[in-house]
PDB file of C-alpha atoms in Angstrom:
ATOM      1  CA  MET A   1      12.877 -18.015  -0.948  1.00 59.00           C
ATOM      2  CA  ILE A   2      15.672 -20.487   0.283  1.00 70.00           C
ATOM      3  CA  LYS A   3      18.795 -19.540   2.013  1.00 76.00           C
ATOM      4  CA  VAL A   4      21.886 -21.759   2.069  1.00 84.00           C
ATOM      5  CA  ILE A   5      24.791 -21.078   4.493  1.00 81.00           C
ATOM      6  CA  GLU A   6      27.932 -22.755   5.354  1.00 89.00           C
ATOM      7  CA  ALA A   7      29.749 -22.388   8.954  1.00 90.00           C
ATOM      8  CA  LYS A   8      32.909 -23.748  10.738  1.00 90.00           C
ATOM      9  CA  GLY A   9      33.347 -24.882  14.351  1.00 89.00           C
ATOM     10  CA  ASP A  10      35.700 -27.104  16.287  1.00 89.00           C
ATOM     11  CA  THR A  11      32.799 -29.547  16.513  1.00 91.00           C
ATOM     12  CA  ILE A  12      29.923 -30.242  14.288  1.00 89.00           C
ATOM     13  CA  GLU A  13      27.610 -28.794  17.035  1.00 90.00           C
ATOM     14  CA  ALA A  14      29.753 -25.715  17.178  1.00 91.00           C
ATOM     15  CA  ALA A  15      29.520 -25.178  13.402  1.00 89.00           C
ATOM     16  CA  LEU A  16      25.911 -25.823  13.373  1.00 90.00           C
ATOM     17  CA  GLN A  17      25.223 -22.958  16.389  1.00 90.00           C
ATOM     18  CA  ASN A  18      27.522 -20.616  14.312  1.00 91.00           C
ATOM     19  CA  ALA A  19      25.167 -20.927  11.095  1.00 87.00           C
ATOM     20  CA  LEU A  20      22.175 -20.744  13.130  1.00 87.00           C
ATOM     21  CA  ALA A  21      23.360 -17.833  14.754  1.00 87.00           C
ATOM     22  CA  GLN A  22      23.862 -16.025  11.357  1.00 85.00           C
ATOM     23  CA  LEU A  23      20.384 -16.903  10.197  1.00 79.00           C
ATOM     24  CA  GLY A  24      19.026 -15.614  13.668  1.00 77.00           C
ATOM     25  CA  LEU A  25      17.542 -19.185  14.425  1.00 77.00           C
ATOM     26  CA  ASP A  26      17.471 -21.246  17.556  1.00 79.00           C
ATOM     27  CA  ARG A  27      18.579 -24.864  17.810  1.00 81.00           C
ATOM     28  CA  ASP A  28      15.163 -26.004  18.391  1.00 78.00           C
ATOM     29  CA  ASP A  29      13.708 -24.300  15.298  1.00 74.00           C
ATOM     30  CA  THR A  30      12.060 -26.642  12.799  1.00 67.00           C
ATOM     31  CA  SER A  31      12.327 -24.449   9.552  1.00 70.00           C
ATOM     32  CA  TYR A  32      15.844 -25.548   8.524  1.00 77.00           C
ATOM     33  CA  ASP A  33      17.837 -28.633   7.293  1.00 84.00           C
ATOM     34  CA  TYR A  34      21.474 -29.106   7.612  1.00 85.00           C
ATOM     35  CA  GLU A  35      24.194 -31.450   6.546  1.00 89.00           C
ATOM     36  CA  VAL A  36      27.630 -32.101   7.597  1.00 90.00           C
ATOM     37  CA  VAL A  37      30.130 -31.200   4.839  1.00 89.00           C
ATOM     38  CA  LYS A  38      33.466 -31.854   6.518  1.00 89.00           C
ATOM     39  CA  ARG A  39      34.052 -33.708  10.093  1.00 90.00           C
ATOM     40  CA  PRO A  40      36.546 -32.252  12.201  1.00 88.00           C
ATOM     41  CA  LYS A  41      40.073 -33.525  12.452  1.00 86.00           C
ATOM     42  CA  SER A  42      42.027 -33.255  15.631  1.00 82.00           C
ATOM     43  CA  GLY A  43      45.537 -33.622  13.864  1.00 73.00           C
ATOM     44  CA  PHE A  44      48.543 -34.460  15.635  1.00 73.00           C
ATOM     45  CA  LEU A  45      50.556 -31.971  17.794  1.00 67.00           C
ATOM     46  CA  GLY A  46      48.494 -29.127  16.171  1.00 65.00           C
ATOM     47  CA  PHE A  47      49.239 -30.261  12.810  1.00 74.00           C
ATOM     48  CA  GLY A  48      46.717 -31.188  10.178  1.00 77.00           C
ATOM     49  CA  LYS A  49      43.761 -29.911  12.505  1.00 83.00           C
ATOM     50  CA  GLU A  50      40.565 -29.105  10.498  1.00 89.00           C
ATOM     51  CA  PRO A  51      37.297 -27.496  11.589  1.00 90.00           C
ATOM     52  CA  ALA A  52      34.087 -29.253  10.938  1.00 91.00           C
ATOM     53  CA  VAL A  53      31.876 -27.636   8.177  1.00 93.00           C
ATOM     54  CA  VAL A  54      28.005 -27.772   8.099  1.00 91.00           C
ATOM     55  CA  LYS A  55      25.706 -26.316   5.604  1.00 92.00           C
ATOM     56  CA  VAL A  56      22.374 -25.085   6.647  1.00 89.00           C
ATOM     57  CA  THR A  57      19.334 -24.751   4.300  1.00 86.00           C
ATOM     58  CA  LEU A  58      16.541 -22.494   5.453  1.00 80.00           C
ATOM     59  CA  GLU A  59      13.339 -21.877   3.406  1.00 76.00           C
ATOM     60  CA  ALA A  60      12.302 -18.504   4.410  1.00 76.00           C
ATOM     61  CA  SER A  61       8.491 -17.980   5.352  1.00 84.00           C
ATOM     62  CA  PRO A  62       6.361 -15.229   3.791  1.00 89.00           C
ATOM     63  CA  ALA A  63       7.012 -12.938   6.562  1.00 90.00           C
ATOM     64  CA  GLY A  64      10.724 -13.558   6.480  1.00 87.00           C
ATOM     65  CA  LYS A  65      10.860 -12.921   2.873  1.00 88.00           C
ATOM     66  CA  ALA A  66       8.804  -9.571   3.312  1.00 93.00           C
ATOM     67  CA  LYS A  67      11.128  -8.287   6.039  1.00 91.00           C
ATOM     68  CA  ASP A  68      14.460  -9.201   4.278  1.00 88.00           C
ATOM     69  CA  PHE A  69      13.024  -7.323   1.112  1.00 92.00           C
ATOM     70  CA  LEU A  70      12.036  -4.242   2.788  1.00 95.00           C
ATOM     71  CA  GLU A  71      14.946  -3.987   5.220  1.00 93.00           C
ATOM     72  CA  GLY A  72      17.223  -3.934   2.129  1.00 92.00           C
ATOM     73  CA  LEU A  73      15.284  -1.711   0.211  1.00 94.00           C
ATOM     74  CA  LEU A  74      15.111   0.777   2.972  1.00 95.00           C
ATOM     75  CA  ILE A  75      18.880   0.463   3.458  1.00 94.00           C
ATOM     76  CA  ARG A  76      19.388   1.115  -0.333  1.00 92.00           C
ATOM     77  CA  PHE A  77      17.043   4.194  -0.070  1.00 90.00           C
ATOM     78  CA  GLY A  78      19.396   5.550   2.865  1.00 92.00           C
ATOM     79  CA  THR A  79      16.563   5.486   5.309  1.00 93.00           C
ATOM     80  CA  PRO A  80      17.143   2.202   7.547  1.00 93.00           C
ATOM     81  CA  ALA A  81      14.382   1.254   9.931  1.00 94.00           C
ATOM     82  CA  GLU A  82      13.581  -1.316  12.661  1.00 95.00           C
ATOM     83  CA  ILE A  83      10.989  -3.820  11.290  1.00 95.00           C
ATOM     84  CA  THR A  84       8.617  -5.317  13.720  1.00 95.00           C
ATOM     85  CA  VAL A  85       6.549  -8.131  11.919  1.00 94.00           C
ATOM     86  CA  THR A  86       3.426  -9.833  12.891  1.00 93.00           C
ATOM     87  CA  GLU A  87       2.301 -12.586  10.948  1.00 92.00           C
ATOM     88  CA  ASP A  88      -1.339 -14.282  11.089  1.00 92.00           C
ATOM     89  CA  ALA A  89      -1.054 -17.839   9.076  1.00 88.00           C
ATOM     90  CA  ALA A  90      -4.697 -18.368   9.566  1.00 91.00           C
ATOM     91  CA  GLU A  91      -5.667 -15.112   7.949  1.00 93.00           C
ATOM     92  CA  LYS A  92      -2.757 -14.882   5.762  1.00 94.00           C
ATOM     93  CA  THR A  93      -1.955 -11.590   6.743  1.00 96.00           C
ATOM     94  CA  ILE A  94       1.471  -9.777   7.468  1.00 96.00           C
ATOM     95  CA  HIS A  95       1.693  -6.490   9.304  1.00 97.00           C
ATOM     96  CA  MET A  96       5.178  -4.596   9.330  1.00 96.00           C
ATOM     97  CA  GLU A  97       5.711  -1.747  11.524  1.00 97.00           C
ATOM     98  CA  LEU A  98       8.601   0.605  10.928  1.00 97.00           C
ATOM     99  CA  SER A  99      10.382   2.798  13.271  1.00 95.00           C
ATOM    100  CA  GLY A 100      13.470   5.116  12.803  1.00 92.00           C
ATOM    101  CA  PRO A 101      14.468   8.586  12.564  1.00 90.00           C
ATOM    102  CA  ASN A 102      13.478   9.503   9.145  1.00 89.00           C
ATOM    103  CA  MET A 103       9.858   8.168   8.765  1.00 94.00           C
ATOM    104  CA  GLY A 104       8.691  11.118   7.208  1.00 93.00           C
ATOM    105  CA  ALA A 105      10.573  10.522   4.130  1.00 94.00           C
ATOM    106  CA  VAL A 106       9.301   6.838   4.299  1.00 95.00           C
ATOM    107  CA  ILE A 107       5.751   7.913   4.176  1.00 95.00           C
ATOM    108  CA  GLY A 108       6.051  10.544   1.541  1.00 93.00           C
ATOM    109  CA  ARG A 109       3.261  13.028   0.334  1.00 88.00           C
ATOM    110  CA  ARG A 110       0.048  11.732   1.776  1.00 86.00           C
ATOM    111  CA  GLY A 111       1.473   8.307   1.979  1.00 91.00           C
ATOM    112  CA  ASP A 112       2.337   7.719  -1.643  1.00 91.00           C
ATOM    113  CA  THR A 113       6.153   6.328  -0.604  1.00 94.00           C
ATOM    114  CA  LEU A 114       4.557   4.172   2.030  1.00 95.00           C
ATOM    115  CA  ASP A 115       2.098   2.741  -0.412  1.00 94.00           C
ATOM    116  CA  ALA A 116       4.651   2.154  -2.807  1.00 94.00           C
ATOM    117  CA  LEU A 117       6.922   0.277  -0.423  1.00 96.00           C
ATOM    118  CA  GLN A 118       4.066  -1.909   0.687  1.00 96.00           C
ATOM    119  CA  TYR A 119       3.095  -2.582  -3.058  1.00 94.00           C
ATOM    120  CA  LEU A 120       6.527  -3.765  -3.994  1.00 96.00           C
ATOM    121  CA  THR A 121       6.747  -5.739  -0.673  1.00 96.00           C
ATOM    122  CA  SER A 122       3.505  -7.434  -1.375  1.00 96.00           C
ATOM    123  CA  ILE A 123       4.926  -8.525  -4.861  1.00 95.00           C
ATOM    124  CA  VAL A 124       7.912 -10.018  -3.572  1.00 93.00           C
ATOM    125  CA  THR A 125       6.369 -11.979  -0.609  1.00 93.00           C
ATOM    126  CA  ASN A 126       3.469 -13.381  -2.728  1.00 93.00           C
ATOM    127  CA  LYS A 127       5.987 -14.761  -5.440  1.00 88.00           C
ATOM    128  CA  ASP A 128       6.040 -18.497  -5.728  1.00 81.00           C
ATOM    129  CA  GLU A 129       3.212 -18.496  -2.909  1.00 85.00           C
ATOM    130  CA  GLU A 130       0.287 -20.792  -3.314  1.00 86.00           C
ATOM    131  CA  ASP A 131      -2.050 -18.745  -1.263  1.00 90.00           C
ATOM    132  CA  ARG A 132      -2.413 -14.882  -1.152  1.00 94.00           C
ATOM    133  CA  TRP A 133      -0.841 -12.894   1.483  1.00 95.00           C
ATOM    134  CA  ARG A 134      -2.158  -9.574   2.384  1.00 95.00           C
ATOM    135  CA  VAL A 135       0.755  -7.234   3.304  1.00 96.00           C
ATOM    136  CA  THR A 136       0.482  -3.985   5.287  1.00 96.00           C
ATOM    137  CA  VAL A 137       3.342  -1.473   6.101  1.00 97.00           C
ATOM    138  CA  ASP A 138       2.721   1.123   8.454  1.00 97.00           C
ATOM    139  CA  THR A 139       4.751   3.706  10.626  1.00 96.00           C
ATOM    140  CA  GLU A 140       3.986   6.109  13.383  1.00 94.00           C
ATOM    141  CA  ASN A 141       0.230   5.043  13.186  1.00 94.00           C
ATOM    142  CA  TYR A 142      -0.092   6.633   9.804  1.00 96.00           C
ATOM    143  CA  ARG A 143      -2.570   4.105   8.336  1.00 95.00           C
ATOM    144  CA  ALA A 144      -5.037   5.112  11.213  1.00 95.00           C
ATOM    145  CA  LYS A 145      -4.551   8.695  11.076  1.00 95.00           C
ATOM    146  CA  ARG A 146      -5.129   8.804   7.290  1.00 95.00           C
ATOM    147  CA  GLU A 147      -8.554   6.872   7.536  1.00 95.00           C
ATOM    148  CA  THR A 148      -9.575   9.187  10.253  1.00 96.00           C
ATOM    149  CA  SER A 149      -8.607  12.130   8.065  1.00 95.00           C
ATOM    150  CA  LEU A 150     -10.591  10.695   5.022  1.00 96.00           C
ATOM    151  CA  VAL A 151     -13.572   9.837   6.869  1.00 97.00           C
ATOM    152  CA  GLN A 152     -13.802  13.581   8.278  1.00 97.00           C
ATOM    153  CA  LEU A 153     -13.223  14.822   4.625  1.00 97.00           C
ATOM    154  CA  ALA A 154     -16.056  12.428   3.416  1.00 96.00           C
ATOM    155  CA  LYS A 155     -18.646  13.912   5.681  1.00 96.00           C
ATOM    156  CA  LYS A 156     -17.635  17.385   5.106  1.00 96.00           C
ATOM    157  CA  THR A 157     -18.009  16.668   1.460  1.00 96.00           C
ATOM    158  CA  ALA A 158     -21.411  15.219   1.846  1.00 96.00           C
ATOM    159  CA  GLN A 159     -22.581  18.204   3.958  1.00 95.00           C
ATOM    160  CA  LYS A 160     -21.353  20.377   0.841  1.00 95.00           C
ATOM    161  CA  ALA A 161     -23.020  18.272  -1.651  1.00 95.00           C
ATOM    162  CA  LEU A 162     -26.438  18.399   0.198  1.00 95.00           C
ATOM    163  CA  LYS A 163     -26.279  21.932   1.105  1.00 94.00           C
ATOM    164  CA  TYR A 164     -25.703  23.328  -2.443  1.00 93.00           C
ATOM    165  CA  ARG A 165     -27.333  20.370  -4.325  1.00 94.00           C
ATOM    166  CA  LYS A 166     -24.496  19.592  -6.423  1.00 94.00           C
ATOM    167  CA  SER A 167     -21.759  16.977  -6.970  1.00 95.00           C
ATOM    168  CA  VAL A 168     -18.390  17.343  -5.489  1.00 95.00           C
ATOM    169  CA  ALA A 169     -15.231  15.583  -7.030  1.00 95.00           C
ATOM    170  CA  LEU A 170     -12.620  14.629  -4.470  1.00 96.00           C
ATOM    171  CA  GLU A 171      -8.746  14.490  -5.490  1.00 94.00           C
ATOM    172  CA  PRO A 172      -7.547  11.486  -7.009  1.00 93.00           C
ATOM    173  CA  MET A 173      -6.947   8.637  -4.484  1.00 92.00           C
ATOM    174  CA  ASN A 174      -5.739   4.949  -4.554  1.00 90.00           C
ATOM    175  CA  PRO A 175      -8.193   2.084  -4.398  1.00 91.00           C
ATOM    176  CA  HIS A 176      -7.860   1.663  -0.654  1.00 90.00           C
ATOM    177  CA  GLU A 177      -8.685   5.253   0.250  1.00 94.00           C
ATOM    178  CA  ARG A 178     -11.477   5.355  -2.318  1.00 95.00           C
ATOM    179  CA  ARG A 179     -13.155   2.535  -0.532  1.00 96.00           C
ATOM    180  CA  ILE A 180     -12.776   4.364   2.857  1.00 96.00           C
ATOM    181  CA  ILE A 181     -14.788   7.327   1.461  1.00 96.00           C
ATOM    182  CA  HIS A 182     -17.416   4.976  -0.069  1.00 97.00           C
ATOM    183  CA  SER A 183     -17.815   3.219   3.298  1.00 96.00           C
ATOM    184  CA  ALA A 184     -17.981   6.584   5.344  1.00 96.00           C
ATOM    185  CA  LEU A 185     -20.933   7.747   3.318  1.00 96.00           C
ATOM    186  CA  GLN A 186     -22.625   4.343   2.704  1.00 93.00           C
ATOM    187  CA  GLU A 187     -25.307   5.156   5.357  1.00 91.00           C
ATOM    188  CA  VAL A 188     -25.443   8.766   4.745  1.00 93.00           C
ATOM    189  CA  GLU A 189     -28.990   9.784   3.691  1.00 93.00           C
ATOM    190  CA  GLY A 190     -29.513  11.965   0.561  1.00 94.00           C
ATOM    191  CA  VAL A 191     -25.994  11.198  -0.930  1.00 94.00           C
ATOM    192  CA  THR A 192     -24.473   8.827  -3.272  1.00 95.00           C
ATOM    193  CA  THR A 193     -20.759   8.072  -4.155  1.00 96.00           C
ATOM    194  CA  TYR A 194     -19.107   6.805  -7.292  1.00 95.00           C
ATOM    195  CA  SER A 195     -15.562   6.549  -8.837  1.00 96.00           C
ATOM    196  CA  THR A 196     -14.879   8.007 -12.032  1.00 94.00           C
ATOM    197  CA  GLY A 197     -11.477   8.417 -14.356  1.00 93.00           C
ATOM    198  CA  ASN A 198      -8.531   6.004 -14.815  1.00 93.00           C
ATOM    199  CA  GLU A 199      -5.859   5.200 -12.515  1.00 89.00           C
ATOM    200  CA  PRO A 200      -3.727   6.891 -11.279  1.00 84.00           C
ATOM    201  CA  ASN A 201      -6.284   9.782 -11.512  1.00 91.00           C
ATOM    202  CA  ARG A 202      -9.379   7.813 -10.541  1.00 94.00           C
ATOM    203  CA  LYS A 203     -11.672   9.898  -8.219  1.00 95.00           C
ATOM    204  CA  VAL A 204     -14.725   9.718  -6.049  1.00 96.00           C
ATOM    205  CA  ILE A 205     -17.717  11.842  -6.681  1.00 96.00           C
ATOM    206  CA  VAL A 206     -19.825  12.534  -3.811  1.00 96.00           C
ATOM    207  CA  ALA A 207     -23.368  13.593  -5.332  1.00 95.00           C
ATOM    208  CA  PRO A 208     -26.978  14.215  -4.149  1.00 94.00           C
ATOM    209  CA  THR A 209     -29.039  10.857  -4.768  1.00 90.00           C
ATOM    210  CA  ASP A 210     -31.433  12.952  -7.244  1.00 80.00           C
ATOM    211  CA  SER A 211     -28.247  13.861  -9.431  1.00 64.00           C
ATOM    212  CA  GLN A 212     -27.219  11.975 -12.484  1.00 52.00           C
ATOM    213  CA  PRO A 213     -23.504  10.842 -12.571  1.00 53.00           C
ATOM    214  CA  ALA A 214     -21.657  12.726 -15.424  1.00 48.00           C
ATOM    215  CA  ASP A 215     -20.029   9.538 -16.887  1.00 48.00           C
ATOM    216  CA  ALA A 216     -21.798   6.771 -15.252  1.00 44.00           C
ATOM    217  CA  GLY A 217     -22.237   4.859 -18.797  1.00 39.00           C
ATOM    218  CA  VAL A 218     -24.431   7.630 -20.330  1.00 35.00           C
ATOM    219  CA  GLN A 219     -22.953   8.960 -23.659  1.00 35.00           C
ATOM    220  CA  GLN A 220     -23.821  12.562 -24.480  1.00 35.00           C
ATOM    221  CA  GLN A 221     -25.021  13.308 -27.780  1.00 37.00           C
ATOM    222  CA  PRO A 222     -23.046  15.822 -29.910  1.00 42.00           C
ATOM    223  CA  LYS A 223     -24.480  19.332 -30.394  1.00 39.00           C
ATOM    224  CA  LYS A 224     -26.056  20.089 -33.630  1.00 45.00           C
ATOM    225  CA  LYS A 225     -24.614  22.819 -35.739  1.00 45.00           C
ATOM    226  CA  SER A 226     -26.487  25.931 -36.641  1.00 42.00           C
ATOM    227  CA  GLU A 227     -28.225  25.662 -39.814  1.00 41.00           C
ATOM    228  CA  LYS A 228     -27.835  29.343 -40.597  1.00 43.00           C
ATOM    229  CA  SER A 229     -24.602  30.090 -42.350  1.00 42.00           C
ATOM    230  CA  GLY A 230     -22.370  32.743 -41.002  1.00 45.00           C
ATOM    231  CA  SER A 231     -23.549  32.785 -37.575  1.00 43.00           C
ATOM    232  CA  SER A 232     -21.586  31.252 -34.562  1.00 44.00           C
ATOM    233  CA  ASN A 233     -24.779  31.126 -32.386  1.00 45.00           C
ATOM    234  CA  ARG A 234     -22.647  31.595 -29.363  1.00 47.00           C
ATOM    235  CA  ARG A 235     -24.255  33.071 -26.269  1.00 47.00           C
ATOM    236  CA  ARG A 236     -22.379  35.248 -23.682  1.00 48.00           C
ATOM    237  CA  ARG A 237     -21.454  33.752 -20.207  1.00 48.00           C
ATOM    238  CA  ARG A 238     -22.706  35.784 -17.498  1.00 49.00           C
ATOM    239  CA  ARG A 239     -20.558  36.112 -14.459  1.00 51.00           C
ATOM    240  CA  ARG A 240     -22.059  34.702 -11.273  1.00 50.00           C
ATOM    241  CA  PRO A 241     -21.875  37.454  -8.646  1.00 52.00           C
ATOM    242  CA  SER A 242     -19.417  36.798  -5.908  1.00 50.00           C
ATOM    243  CA  GLY A 243     -20.751  34.758  -2.877  1.00 53.00           C
ATOM    244  CA  SER A 244     -23.653  33.294  -4.790  1.00 52.00           C
ATOM    245  CA  LYS A 245     -24.062  29.405  -4.768  1.00 54.00           C
ATOM    246  CA  PRO A 246     -23.187  27.103  -7.814  1.00 54.00           C
ATOM    247  CA  ALA A 247     -26.058  26.099  -9.928  1.00 55.00           C
ATOM    248  CA  GLU A 248     -27.646  22.678  -8.942  1.00 54.00           C
ATOM    249  CA  GLY A 249     -26.450  19.761 -10.762  1.00 54.00           C
ATOM    250  CA  THR A 250     -22.839  21.054 -11.558  1.00 56.00           C
ATOM    251  CA  THR A 251     -19.693  19.211 -10.315  1.00 61.00           C
ATOM    252  CA  VAL A 252     -17.039  21.161  -8.178  1.00 60.00           C
ATOM    253  CA  GLU A 253     -13.721  19.578  -7.579  1.00 61.00           C
ATOM    254  CA  ILE A 254     -11.942  19.959  -4.178  1.00 61.00           C
ATOM    255  CA  THR A 255      -8.845  19.042  -2.656  1.00 58.00           C
ATOM    256  CA  GLU A 256      -7.446  18.290   0.698  1.00 58.00           C
ATOM    257  CA  GLU A 257      -5.806  21.443   2.787  1.00 50.00           C
TER     258      GLU A 257
END
């Protein structure tokens, strides 16, 4: 992203300083170029005096693009925030920390709004960039708190899967959160994890290692119809007594509370 700005001043140096101040740059910064559009004229007895005009061209860094876009987006949403940017050029990462009075609205339900802001900012930041930059947006340490919550949920779900010898389906999660679940249970003996479904409803299944994934590439054969005509061949389902354990091999879906 390239910014171009013109500024005036009594002298060329004063005009340049005015332009740099508008861009938030120092005189010693090397990220800009400038040209003199008009030299100052002193005039005579106050008549014909004209200021100097300079044009400054700034090619914004990936971090600068990210901050400008996110700042403008938050203002349009009515939730302005202070943005602290940390850029690591070697690792190609940009971390943006938000602070303000209405961060709950910025986070959204289980981080949905925060994830959307991060996704949009990443798209804008990486436009026209040769290398891919990884952009993260966080506020009030939400990312770390959410990860801790997911790890606890994963361990609790694994215990349930082992206790009842059944597969347990978690609620739909984004790819990053699914990776946290998989990673948390990678070394847990007796359970395995896999993802099923399509985005945005893709979810993690936690299952005992001796169980067969319901849709892990195995196509179920259609049931054959009864050869006897006039017979529905249906069986009555017996109600499971209250408090009894689910049958082994079944999949139960749970959600966070």
